[in-house]
C-alpha cells in the first residue's frame, strides 16, 4: 500500500487492513481503497490526486469546531471562542469559551467562531433494563380467523394482550419496515425500501374506521377478497387483495393532511411513482431521480389520489400500532413491543431516493470472509456516508430513529457493530473485495441513546459474530444490551457454556431467524436441508457427525446443570428364591433405558430452562421452537431455493393460546422472571434526575 494512499485513507476513516475471524492481519487491495474513497467523494485515482486530497485533509484545522458536536450530559467542552447557543426549546444562552456541563438533553444550535453547528446533548446511559422474558415473533407467520393469508397488526394486538396476561414482558418482532408497492413484493424484512415507514401488508383491513363506515355492500365485497391461508405465505396475493380492499374503502376515509408531514408526503409520492415506474427509482426516467425536481412535483399533482392513498395507509399503520402499544400497556408489560431496525436499505427504495444526499451512492454493505462464508457477504444494502451525516447534523439518522421508536418499548439494532464500522464493497467488486469504513461511534451511539431515552425504550444490539471489544464495551457503558444465543455460547473447546456464565447485559435466546430452530437442530434438519440445497462445504456425513456431536455436547451441559433429568436406568435382571430354586426375572419394560435418547420435547423444555437459569436481563422465546417447527425462517445463502420469510407457524393464534407446550414454557419463564405486582420505585435515570421508571406504552417525551 502506497504510504500516501494509506495516510489519505486513514484521514477519511477507510481501513487499509483488518483482522479476520482467525485474528490474522489482512491487507486491503489498493484498488479497493481507491474505490471506497471515491464513494466518499475523494479522488485517489492518480498520484497527483492523492497528493492534492492528502494536502486538503491535512489543511483542516483540527482545533476548529466539527460540523456536529455530540456532548455527553454532565461534561463540558472547550470552544474556540464565545458563542450563542439556541436551545431546542427556542431559548438562547450565551457561552464564553466552553459548552457547560449543565446543558439540557436535546438538539441545539451553536453560533461560534463565524460558524453555526449542531450540538447534540446525549445521556450518559439509559436506565437499567428490567428483567423480563417474552416472545420472539415473525409477525407475518401468525394466522387467525380474521387475518388475510399472513399475520397482521390485529393479530399482534391480540397476541400481545394474551402474552402479557401469561407473564411475558415483551414481544420482539421482525422488522416491519416498508417495501415497494409494485409487484413482485419483497419478502425479506431486512432489505426494506424504507426504515422510516411501515409495511401496509401488516394492516388488518377490518380494523379500519373506513371499513366500519362503509355500506354493507362494500364491506361484503371487501370480505370476499380475503385470501385463504396456504402452506407458504404468498406476499403478492396478500398485497393484491389488501390493496384492492383498501382502495374500495379509501373513499370512506377522512383525508390526510399532506402538509403536516413533508417526509410522509415525499414517501407517498415515491410509492405512487413506484406503482407507475417500478420499485427501483434508479430505473425511472432521469427527470424523476431528484425528489425536489419540477418533474416530480408535476407527477405528484397528477397522481394526487395515489399519493393521498399511500399517505392514508401509513396513517392506518400508526393507528393500528397505537392499538398494539395500548395492548402492551393494558397487559402491564415492563418492556412492551420491541421493534427491529434493519442494518440498511434497498438503495433503489424510498429512503435511497429521499436521502440520497447522505448515502454513499453505489456502495453495497456486507461482511468480510469468515469461517461460515468463505467468499464474504454482499447484502446489497446502501450505507450512510459518515461525512455527510456529520455535515447535516445527523438529521436523517435522528429522524429514522424517532420514527422507529414511535411505537416501541424497545429497539433491536441489527448488526449493531455497524455503528462503529461497516464493510463497504465498491461497485464492480466481489463481496470479499471490500473494506471497513469507520463511523463516529460516540455520535451514532449517543444519538441512539438520546432518542431511546426520550421514547422510554430499551435498546438491544445484535452483536453476534466477530465484533470489536469496543462494541461490547460501548453497549454496556450505556446500559444497552447485547445478544447471547445458546448455539454460540461455547468455550474454546466447542463445549456449551453453563448459563450461569452468560453475560448479564444481554437478550438471551436459543436461536435466531438465520439459525436452526431448536427442533430442527435436535433432528438434524439443518444438515439435511443444506445438503439438499448444495450449501454444505463438506461431505454430508461429516456434517451429520458434527451435528450429532453438538447435540451430545448440548445434552451434557443440560444434564450437568441439572436442567435435563438423567434417565432412570432399567433394573438389571434379579435372582429370587422360589421353592428353593433360583429364577431370574426380566427388567421392568416400563422403566426407561439409560442408553435411550431423551425425548426431543423434553430437551426443548430444558433448553428454555437454560435461558431461565441465566442472569441475562431479557429472555426471548421463539414460537417456532416451542411449537415443534423444524424449518428455520431464513436460510442464508439462498434466495428462491428456500422459502425464506414465507413459513407460517403451524398453529393459529387461538391454538397457540391453548397449546400445553406454550403454557409450560410460559410458566417456566414466568417463575424465573416474575413481574413485580406494582411499578418499580422511583430511581435515578440516565441523567441523574429522579423519574418514575417507564412502563410499556407510557407517555413519550416530545422529541
XYZ file of C-alpha atoms in Angstrom:
703
model
C 0.000 0.000 0.000
C 1.404 3.380 -1.020
C 2.128 5.421 2.130
C 0.339 8.483 0.814
C -2.715 6.456 -0.144
C -2.702 4.811 3.299
C -2.495 8.199 5.005
C -5.330 9.562 2.869
C -7.474 6.516 3.637
C -6.843 6.886 7.357
C -7.810 10.551 7.221
C -11.200 9.580 5.811
C -11.832 6.548 8.017
C -11.131 3.917 5.338
C -9.278 0.837 6.572
C -6.245 -0.375 4.641
C -6.133 -3.646 6.616
C -8.340 -5.562 9.008
C -8.183 -8.544 11.340
C -10.109 -11.568 10.144
C -12.019 -14.128 12.173
C -8.786 -16.040 12.790
C -7.146 -12.871 14.166
C -4.867 -12.616 11.147
C -3.986 -9.326 9.500
C -5.469 -8.991 6.017
C -4.214 -6.232 3.717
C -6.831 -4.469 1.613
C -6.108 -4.134 -2.095
C -5.169 -0.570 -3.140
C -7.840 -0.558 -5.845
C -10.470 -1.268 -3.195
C -9.242 1.650 -1.101
C -9.310 3.928 -4.137
C -12.842 2.795 -4.979
C -14.177 3.345 -1.464
C -12.519 6.764 -1.220
C -14.289 7.643 -4.443
C -17.623 6.763 -2.813
C -16.732 9.342 -0.153
C -16.078 11.973 -2.819
C -12.286 11.728 -2.535
C -10.319 11.373 -5.780
C -7.397 8.947 -5.315
C -7.094 7.718 -8.882
C -3.622 9.153 -9.527
C -0.531 10.168 -7.527
C -1.327 13.831 -8.148
C -4.925 13.416 -6.998
C -3.762 11.568 -3.875
C -1.261 14.325 -3.064
C -3.872 17.050 -3.520
C -6.504 15.214 -1.433
C -3.980 14.484 1.316
C -2.896 18.123 1.427
C -6.532 19.182 1.716
C -7.128 16.720 4.551
C -4.041 17.917 6.430
C -5.042 21.555 5.969
C -8.196 21.047 8.033
C -7.900 22.905 11.327
C -8.056 20.180 13.983
C -8.905 22.774 16.614
C -11.938 24.061 14.729
C -15.447 23.101 15.702
C -16.710 19.949 13.998
C -19.888 20.246 11.986
C -21.759 18.348 14.705
C -20.762 18.383 18.380
C -22.033 15.416 20.398
C -21.746 16.179 24.103
C -22.469 13.724 26.902
C -24.668 15.224 29.618
C -22.629 16.306 32.622
C -19.497 17.019 30.602
C -18.194 20.320 29.292
C -16.322 21.095 26.076
C -13.890 23.843 25.206
C -14.805 26.215 22.371
C -12.558 28.329 20.152
C -14.271 31.453 21.472
C -17.538 32.917 22.799
C -20.803 31.993 21.174
C -24.560 31.836 21.438
C -26.423 28.587 21.906
C -30.006 28.321 20.660
C -31.652 25.566 22.653
C -34.109 23.076 21.262
C -36.974 24.793 23.097
C -36.102 28.121 21.479
C -34.271 29.629 24.434
C -30.921 31.349 23.925
C -27.838 31.088 26.092
C -24.514 32.873 25.839
C -21.435 30.684 26.255
C -17.932 32.002 26.835
C -15.274 29.642 25.568
C -16.972 26.479 26.802
C -20.073 24.388 26.405
C -21.181 23.964 30.029
C -21.918 20.600 31.652
C -25.475 21.516 32.620
C -26.958 21.793 29.139
C -30.290 20.004 28.747
C -30.581 16.868 26.663
C -31.576 17.590 23.104
C -30.748 19.132 19.756
C -29.331 22.649 19.867
C -27.567 25.091 17.504
C -24.345 26.907 18.323
C -23.058 30.062 16.645
C -19.347 30.391 17.405
C -16.204 31.478 15.585
C -18.115 32.551 12.485
C -19.717 29.123 12.191
C -23.052 27.581 13.104
C -23.024 23.937 14.116
C -25.353 21.355 15.632
C -24.884 20.473 19.294
C -26.462 17.232 20.491
C -26.501 16.616 24.247
C -26.930 12.918 24.919
C -27.456 10.907 28.130
C -24.559 9.133 29.805
C -26.560 5.938 29.796
C -30.085 4.595 29.619
C -31.968 3.342 32.667
C -31.116 -0.243 33.578
C -33.451 -2.530 31.583
C -35.845 -4.684 33.603
C -35.511 -8.439 33.986
C -38.207 -9.914 31.780
C -38.965 -12.603 29.246
C -41.028 -12.523 26.100
C -41.872 -13.996 22.722
C -39.839 -13.537 19.543
C -42.321 -13.278 16.728
C -42.108 -13.246 12.959
C -45.368 -11.332 12.606
C -46.086 -12.495 9.065
C -46.103 -16.105 10.387
C -49.133 -15.589 12.640
C -52.558 -16.511 11.372
C -56.068 -16.211 12.711
C -59.669 -16.293 11.574
C -59.507 -12.569 10.802
C -56.108 -12.262 9.122
C -55.646 -12.396 5.355
C -53.101 -15.062 4.493
C -50.437 -13.724 6.882
C -50.156 -12.222 10.343
C -51.319 -8.639 10.779
C -51.340 -5.868 13.371
C -54.696 -7.041 14.674
C -53.170 -10.452 15.347
C -50.257 -8.706 17.049
C -52.531 -6.723 19.367
C -54.437 -9.849 20.366
C -51.245 -11.872 20.783
C -49.656 -9.113 22.875
C -52.651 -8.891 25.173
C -52.615 -12.669 25.695
C -48.818 -12.809 26.112
C -48.889 -10.127 28.781
C -51.608 -11.965 30.652
C -49.409 -15.083 30.781
C -46.427 -13.228 32.260
C -44.474 -12.118 29.197
C -42.855 -8.709 29.494
C -42.062 -8.125 25.845
C -42.762 -9.170 22.256
C -39.820 -8.928 19.855
C -40.805 -8.520 16.199
C -39.165 -8.895 12.830
C -38.658 -5.535 11.058
C -41.973 -4.032 9.928
C -40.240 -1.649 7.512
C -41.944 -0.587 4.308
C -41.295 -2.318 0.995
C -42.078 -1.206 -2.537
C -45.750 -1.237 -3.632
C -45.153 -2.747 -7.082
C -45.007 -6.462 -7.789
C -43.157 -8.651 -7.058
C -43.427 -7.813 -3.361
C -40.153 -8.108 -1.443
C -40.260 -10.863 1.171
C -37.135 -10.127 3.215
C -37.809 -7.726 6.098
C -34.090 -6.899 6.156
C -33.949 -5.312 2.675
C -36.582 -2.605 3.075
C -37.469 0.284 0.821
C -37.651 2.482 3.924
C -36.764 2.124 7.590
C -38.861 5.192 8.438
C -42.252 3.891 7.379
C -44.294 0.734 7.907
C -45.231 -2.095 5.575
C -49.003 -1.793 4.909
C -49.113 -5.544 4.236
C -49.478 -5.835 8.025
C -52.705 -3.810 8.145
C -55.885 -5.518 9.288
C -58.471 -4.264 6.822
C -61.478 -4.851 9.054
C -59.965 -2.823 11.915
C -60.088 0.453 9.990
C -62.599 3.242 10.545
C -63.253 3.264 6.789
C -64.358 -0.387 6.896
C -66.753 0.391 9.735
C -68.094 3.433 7.864
C -68.593 1.603 4.563
C -72.010 0.420 3.459
C -72.831 -3.289 3.863
C -72.465 -3.998 0.153
C -68.951 -2.575 0.065
C -67.975 -4.489 3.196
C -69.271 -7.676 1.595
C -67.097 -7.099 -1.478
C -64.106 -6.389 0.762
C -64.697 -9.503 2.857
C -64.842 -11.648 -0.267
C -61.316 -10.566 -1.202
C -59.784 -12.313 1.808
C -57.234 -14.883 0.588
C -57.068 -18.312 2.134
C -54.075 -19.412 4.137
C -51.693 -21.580 2.114
C -48.735 -23.782 3.045
C -46.475 -20.800 2.305
C -47.174 -17.092 2.597
C -47.863 -15.502 -0.782
C -46.998 -11.821 -0.321
C -48.105 -10.859 -3.817
C -51.523 -12.444 -3.355
C -51.967 -10.823 0.053
C -50.922 -7.393 -1.198
C -53.160 -7.597 -4.273
C -56.137 -8.443 -2.080
C -55.425 -5.868 0.616
C -54.609 -3.075 -1.807
C -57.857 -3.686 -3.715
C -59.829 -3.772 -0.463
C -58.232 -0.606 0.874
C -58.810 1.175 -2.423
C -62.503 0.324 -2.110
C -62.508 1.718 1.430
C -60.429 4.825 0.780
C -63.457 6.970 -0.225
C -64.878 6.360 3.273
C -61.725 7.664 4.984
C -61.023 11.105 6.301
C -58.489 12.985 4.164
C -54.863 13.061 5.322
C -53.221 16.457 5.781
C -50.287 16.158 3.382
C -48.775 19.427 4.602
C -48.305 18.200 8.174
C -45.513 15.731 7.467
C -43.335 16.528 4.432
C -41.357 13.287 4.833
C -44.576 11.265 4.683
C -45.731 13.168 1.606
C -42.420 12.506 -0.098
C -42.614 8.810 0.798
C -46.176 8.592 -0.504
C -45.015 10.288 -3.702
C -42.307 7.649 -4.117
C -44.955 4.939 -3.658
C -47.181 6.493 -6.314
C -44.258 6.782 -8.734
C -43.146 3.225 -7.943
C -46.581 1.927 -8.921
C -46.099 3.547 -12.313
C -42.365 3.023 -12.911
C -41.316 0.137 -10.641
C -39.799 -0.169 -7.176
C -36.248 0.899 -8.170
C -36.052 4.657 -8.621
C -32.698 4.313 -10.385
C -34.557 2.821 -13.364
C -37.065 5.693 -13.520
C -36.835 8.488 -16.103
C -33.863 10.704 -15.227
C -36.057 13.742 -14.526
C -37.633 11.855 -11.600
C -34.385 10.957 -9.810
C -34.414 14.092 -7.644
C -37.366 14.304 -5.201
C -37.246 18.109 -5.432
C -37.250 18.226 -9.248
C -40.072 20.067 -11.055
C -40.990 16.851 -12.867
C -41.598 15.134 -9.526
C -43.818 17.993 -8.386
C -45.825 17.673 -11.582
C -46.165 13.913 -11.124
C -47.265 14.472 -7.530
C -50.024 16.732 -8.832
C -51.100 14.212 -11.465
C -51.009 11.315 -9.015
C -52.605 13.207 -6.128
C -55.136 10.439 -5.434
C -52.432 7.771 -5.224
C -50.226 9.977 -3.043
C -53.153 10.526 -0.681
C -53.889 6.789 -0.688
C -50.375 5.790 0.343
C -50.225 8.511 2.990
C -53.516 7.161 4.366
C -52.059 3.665 4.568
C -49.280 4.975 6.794
C -51.853 6.737 8.958
C -53.654 3.398 9.354
C -50.378 1.710 10.304
C -49.854 4.329 13.018
C -53.350 3.808 14.367
C -53.049 0.025 14.492
C -49.589 0.186 16.057
C -51.072 2.512 18.680
C -53.556 -0.261 19.456
C -50.667 -2.710 19.900
C -48.960 -0.302 22.291
C -52.201 0.060 24.230
C -52.470 -3.739 24.480
C -48.942 -3.940 25.912
C -49.755 -1.183 28.398
C -53.017 -2.790 29.468
C -51.215 -6.107 29.993
C -48.674 -4.433 32.283
C -45.663 -5.383 30.193
C -42.479 -3.837 31.648
C -40.935 -3.509 28.173
C -43.677 -3.960 25.582
C -43.167 -4.367 21.857
C -39.534 -4.394 20.702
C -39.151 -3.413 17.065
C -36.248 -4.495 14.876
C -34.126 -1.980 12.957
C -32.547 -3.429 9.817
C -28.894 -2.585 9.174
C -29.590 -0.907 5.844
C -31.976 -0.243 2.981
C -32.531 -1.239 -0.609
C -30.630 1.509 -2.464
C -33.389 1.652 -5.078
C -36.112 2.173 -2.492
C -37.820 5.173 -0.956
C -35.074 6.073 1.523
C -32.472 5.692 -1.215
C -34.448 8.241 -3.226
C -35.308 10.655 -0.428
C -31.995 10.527 1.458
C -29.568 10.290 -1.450
C -27.575 13.276 -0.167
C -26.438 11.367 2.950
C -25.944 7.940 1.356
C -22.877 6.565 -0.410
C -24.113 6.058 -3.948
C -23.095 2.708 -5.403
C -21.796 1.091 -2.223
C -23.010 -2.355 -1.132
C -22.867 -3.232 2.552
C -21.845 -6.711 3.623
C -19.260 -8.616 5.646
C -15.739 -9.931 5.011
C -14.990 -13.631 4.595
C -15.330 -15.766 7.700
C -15.469 -19.411 8.673
C -19.092 -19.747 7.535
C -18.917 -17.514 4.445
C -15.562 -18.032 2.794
C -16.415 -15.655 -0.064
C -17.688 -12.867 2.161
C -21.209 -11.469 2.225
C -22.821 -8.888 -0.014
C -26.138 -7.779 1.454
C -26.809 -5.328 -1.366
C -27.733 -2.581 1.087
C -26.996 1.136 0.993
C -24.851 2.826 3.663
C -24.779 6.197 5.365
C -21.893 8.473 4.377
C -20.323 9.361 7.730
C -19.055 12.718 6.482
C -22.469 13.733 5.151
C -24.202 12.656 8.362
C -21.938 14.953 10.362
C -22.309 17.813 7.861
C -26.110 17.632 8.116
C -26.253 17.356 11.896
C -27.233 13.663 11.791
C -30.781 14.776 10.999
C -31.610 11.813 8.757
C -30.301 9.318 11.329
C -32.215 11.073 14.111
C -35.457 11.154 12.159
C -35.164 7.476 11.260
C -34.688 6.552 14.937
C -37.632 8.704 16.005
C -39.973 7.027 13.581
C -38.696 3.576 14.521
C -39.275 4.352 18.210
C -42.724 5.903 17.879
C -44.498 2.703 18.836
C -41.654 0.854 20.539
C -40.958 -0.202 24.085
C -37.594 -1.322 22.798
C -35.449 -1.373 19.681
C -33.259 -4.220 18.471
C -30.476 -2.876 16.259
C -29.439 -5.429 13.660
C -25.646 -5.680 13.187
C -25.051 -3.035 15.843
C -21.309 -3.113 15.057
C -22.295 -1.024 12.031
C -22.497 2.000 14.339
C -18.718 1.680 14.635
C -17.754 0.457 11.175
C -19.326 -1.115 8.096
C -17.920 -3.334 5.370
C -18.220 -1.391 2.114
C -17.986 -3.138 -1.245
C -17.344 -0.669 -4.091
C -19.024 -1.042 -7.497
C -17.641 -3.925 -9.519
C -16.087 -5.677 -6.543
C -16.941 -9.053 -5.107
C -18.126 -9.439 -1.520
C -14.572 -10.153 -0.320
C -13.191 -7.136 -2.198
C -14.317 -4.515 0.280
C -13.016 -2.771 3.352
C -14.251 -1.221 6.562
C -15.318 2.410 6.803
C -15.339 3.993 10.249
C -18.238 5.946 11.725
C -18.227 8.301 14.692
C -19.400 5.718 17.220
C -19.772 8.278 20.002
C -22.192 10.217 17.817
C -24.065 7.202 16.445
C -24.423 5.525 19.839
C -25.071 8.764 21.716
C -27.878 9.827 19.389
C -29.401 6.353 19.666
C -29.269 6.699 23.449
C -30.910 10.137 23.322
C -33.807 9.073 21.131
C -34.323 5.811 23.063
C -34.249 7.754 26.342
C -36.922 10.115 25.090
C -39.065 7.204 23.921
C -38.604 5.316 27.196
C -37.260 2.348 25.235
C -34.650 -0.314 25.894
C -32.006 -0.982 23.244
C -30.727 -4.405 22.224
C -27.722 -4.597 19.927
C -27.247 -7.655 17.721
C -23.521 -8.103 18.349
C -23.104 -11.714 17.226
C -20.128 -12.948 15.266
C -16.743 -11.246 15.125
C -17.100 -7.848 16.788
C -14.525 -5.495 18.219
C -14.282 -5.266 22.027
C -15.197 -1.574 21.711
C -18.690 -2.598 20.590
C -19.352 -4.673 23.703
C -17.865 -2.005 25.962
C -19.841 0.732 24.260
C -23.172 -1.045 24.666
C -22.512 -1.997 28.269
C -21.384 1.518 29.156
C -24.731 2.961 28.060
C -26.926 0.225 29.589
C -27.722 -1.136 26.160
C -27.974 -4.895 25.854
C -26.010 -7.229 23.643
C -27.163 -10.587 22.317
C -26.450 -14.088 23.625
C -27.501 -17.134 21.596
C -27.361 -20.628 23.063
C -25.851 -22.046 19.855
C -22.881 -19.670 20.140
C -22.397 -19.865 23.926
C -19.337 -22.130 23.648
C -15.854 -22.258 25.102
C -12.649 -22.661 23.101
C -13.167 -26.430 23.020
C -16.620 -26.078 21.477
C -18.433 -27.137 24.656
C -21.585 -25.295 25.669
C -21.038 -22.763 28.446
C -23.283 -23.122 31.518
C -25.986 -20.424 31.523
C -24.707 -19.028 34.839
C -21.679 -17.747 32.889
C -23.706 -15.923 30.245
C -23.420 -12.118 30.304
C -25.957 -10.179 32.341
C -26.434 -7.280 29.939
C -27.948 -9.182 27.049
C -31.018 -10.598 25.402
C -30.626 -14.378 25.607
C -32.262 -16.649 23.026
C -31.907 -20.220 21.873
C -31.559 -19.359 18.205
C -32.127 -16.612 15.628
C -34.094 -16.365 12.399
C -30.932 -17.296 10.459
C -30.137 -20.421 12.506
C -31.787 -23.813 13.029
C -34.815 -23.933 15.269
C -34.440 -25.994 18.448
C -36.380 -28.957 16.977
C -34.505 -28.593 13.692
C -31.163 -28.734 15.467
C -32.136 -31.787 17.515
C -33.355 -33.717 14.459
C -30.532 -32.662 12.138
C -32.900 -30.875 9.775
C -30.349 -28.098 9.253
C -27.897 -30.625 7.809
C -30.486 -32.378 5.668
C -31.850 -29.220 4.061
C -28.426 -27.668 3.454
C -27.307 -30.883 1.802
C -30.422 -30.820 -0.363
C -29.679 -27.213 -1.335
C -25.979 -27.919 -2.006
C -24.907 -25.481 0.698
C -22.580 -27.784 2.613
C -18.898 -27.116 2.262
C -18.011 -30.651 3.354
C -19.326 -34.169 2.926
C -22.781 -34.664 4.397
C -21.526 -37.479 6.628
C -19.003 -35.104 8.183
C -21.720 -32.526 8.848
C -24.028 -35.153 10.303
C -21.302 -36.318 12.646
C -20.611 -32.740 13.685
C -24.308 -32.136 14.334
C -24.544 -35.322 16.413
C -21.510 -34.269 18.438
C -23.038 -30.835 19.017
C -26.246 -32.447 20.221
C -24.299 -34.637 22.650
C -22.423 -31.603 23.935
C -25.693 -29.788 24.477
C -27.222 -32.715 26.360
C -24.099 -32.983 28.502
C -24.329 -29.342 29.518
C -28.060 -29.565 30.234
C -27.592 -32.656 32.386
C -24.556 -31.261 34.186
C -26.603 -28.186 35.081
C -29.499 -30.406 36.263
C -31.758 -28.921 33.602
C -32.389 -32.239 31.850
C -33.003 -35.199 34.164
C -30.802 -38.228 33.754
C -32.875 -41.216 32.618
C -33.513 -43.746 35.358
C -31.652 -46.923 34.324
C -33.501 -50.151 33.943
C -33.136 -52.580 36.823
C -30.934 -55.498 35.888
C -32.351 -58.997 35.916
C -32.581 -60.160 39.542
C -32.289 -63.544 41.235
C -35.057 -64.610 43.599
C -35.745 -67.793 45.549
C -38.846 -69.722 44.597
C -39.406 -73.048 46.262
C -35.719 -73.330 46.959
C -34.807 -72.805 43.265
C -33.281 -69.712 41.729
C -35.001 -67.896 38.900
C -34.339 -64.676 37.032
C -36.938 -62.036 36.249
C -36.940 -59.700 33.280
C -36.331 -55.978 33.762
C -39.432 -53.854 34.029
C -40.225 -52.673 30.454
C -41.980 -49.603 31.843
C -38.681 -48.180 33.095
C -36.603 -46.044 30.711
C -33.473 -47.301 29.036
C -30.350 -45.491 30.249
C -28.969 -45.574 26.722
C -32.087 -44.222 25.058
C -32.015 -40.687 23.632
C -34.143 -38.229 25.580
C -37.419 -37.056 24.117
C -36.840 -34.000 21.916
C -39.764 -32.199 23.510
C -38.156 -32.533 26.926
C -34.840 -31.316 25.552
C -36.555 -28.224 24.158
C -38.017 -27.544 27.591
C -34.566 -27.998 29.135
C -33.112 -25.523 26.653
C -35.639 -22.961 27.807
C -34.773 -23.836 31.393
C -31.205 -22.869 30.475
C -32.459 -19.441 29.429
C -34.325 -19.154 32.715
C -31.208 -20.109 34.693
C -29.067 -17.411 33.089
C -28.511 -13.956 34.629
C -29.357 -12.172 31.373
C -31.838 -9.363 31.749
C -34.084 -10.229 28.816
C -35.054 -13.674 27.559
C -36.544 -14.267 24.111
C -38.537 -17.362 23.166
C -39.333 -18.329 19.585
C -42.715 -19.853 18.809
C -41.024 -21.945 16.124
C -39.053 -23.687 18.896
C -41.984 -24.258 21.227
C -44.418 -25.445 18.538
C -42.020 -28.036 17.137
C -41.248 -26.383 13.788
C -38.064 -27.899 12.316
C -37.712 -25.382 9.449
C -35.844 -22.155 10.145
C -37.393 -18.862 8.956
C -34.448 -17.897 6.739
C -31.669 -19.912 5.119
C -28.616 -17.681 4.499
C -27.077 -18.169 1.085
C -30.409 -18.763 -0.660
C -32.970 -16.622 -2.443
C -35.580 -18.722 -4.229
C -34.144 -22.136 -3.361
C -35.695 -21.992 0.130
C -38.992 -20.420 1.303
C -37.278 -17.625 3.218
C -39.632 -15.443 5.267
C -42.669 -17.353 3.943
C -43.127 -20.077 6.552
C -46.319 -19.709 8.607
C -46.494 -21.018 12.136
C -48.086 -24.471 12.332
C -50.779 -23.244 14.748
C -53.211 -20.326 14.709
C -53.283 -17.660 17.403
C -56.209 -19.432 19.068
C -54.380 -22.765 19.013
C -51.228 -21.182 20.432
C -53.200 -19.930 23.411
C -54.457 -23.432 24.183
C -51.248 -25.339 23.457
C -49.931 -27.080 26.614
C -46.336 -26.746 25.319
C -46.732 -22.979 25.154
C -48.265 -22.839 28.622
C -45.459 -24.965 30.056
C -42.744 -22.669 28.701
C -44.645 -19.552 29.780
C -44.985 -20.903 33.317
C -41.305 -21.872 33.425
C -40.080 -18.437 32.377
C -42.638 -16.503 34.411
C -41.374 -18.294 37.510
C -37.801 -17.293 36.639
C -38.687 -13.715 35.637
C -41.730 -12.789 37.747
C -43.221 -9.411 37.037
C -43.490 -7.044 40.005
C -47.041 -6.540 41.176
C -46.513 -2.779 41.238
C -44.310 -0.481 39.148
C -40.727 -0.298 40.446
C -39.949 2.521 42.885
C -38.528 5.810 41.798
C -34.944 5.562 40.668
C -32.394 7.880 39.181
C -32.444 7.933 35.432
C -29.684 8.257 32.898
C -29.030 11.945 33.558
C -29.159 11.793 37.332
C -32.675 13.150 37.664
C -35.333 11.397 39.715
C -38.022 9.957 37.482
C -40.660 7.260 37.594
C -39.465 4.138 35.769
C -41.251 3.945 32.453
C -43.581 1.120 31.596
C -44.643 -0.056 28.161
C -46.858 2.458 26.444
C -46.164 5.246 28.918
C -46.447 8.775 27.558
C -43.475 9.640 25.377
C -41.492 12.799 25.875
C -41.859 15.051 22.884
C -38.931 14.828 20.521
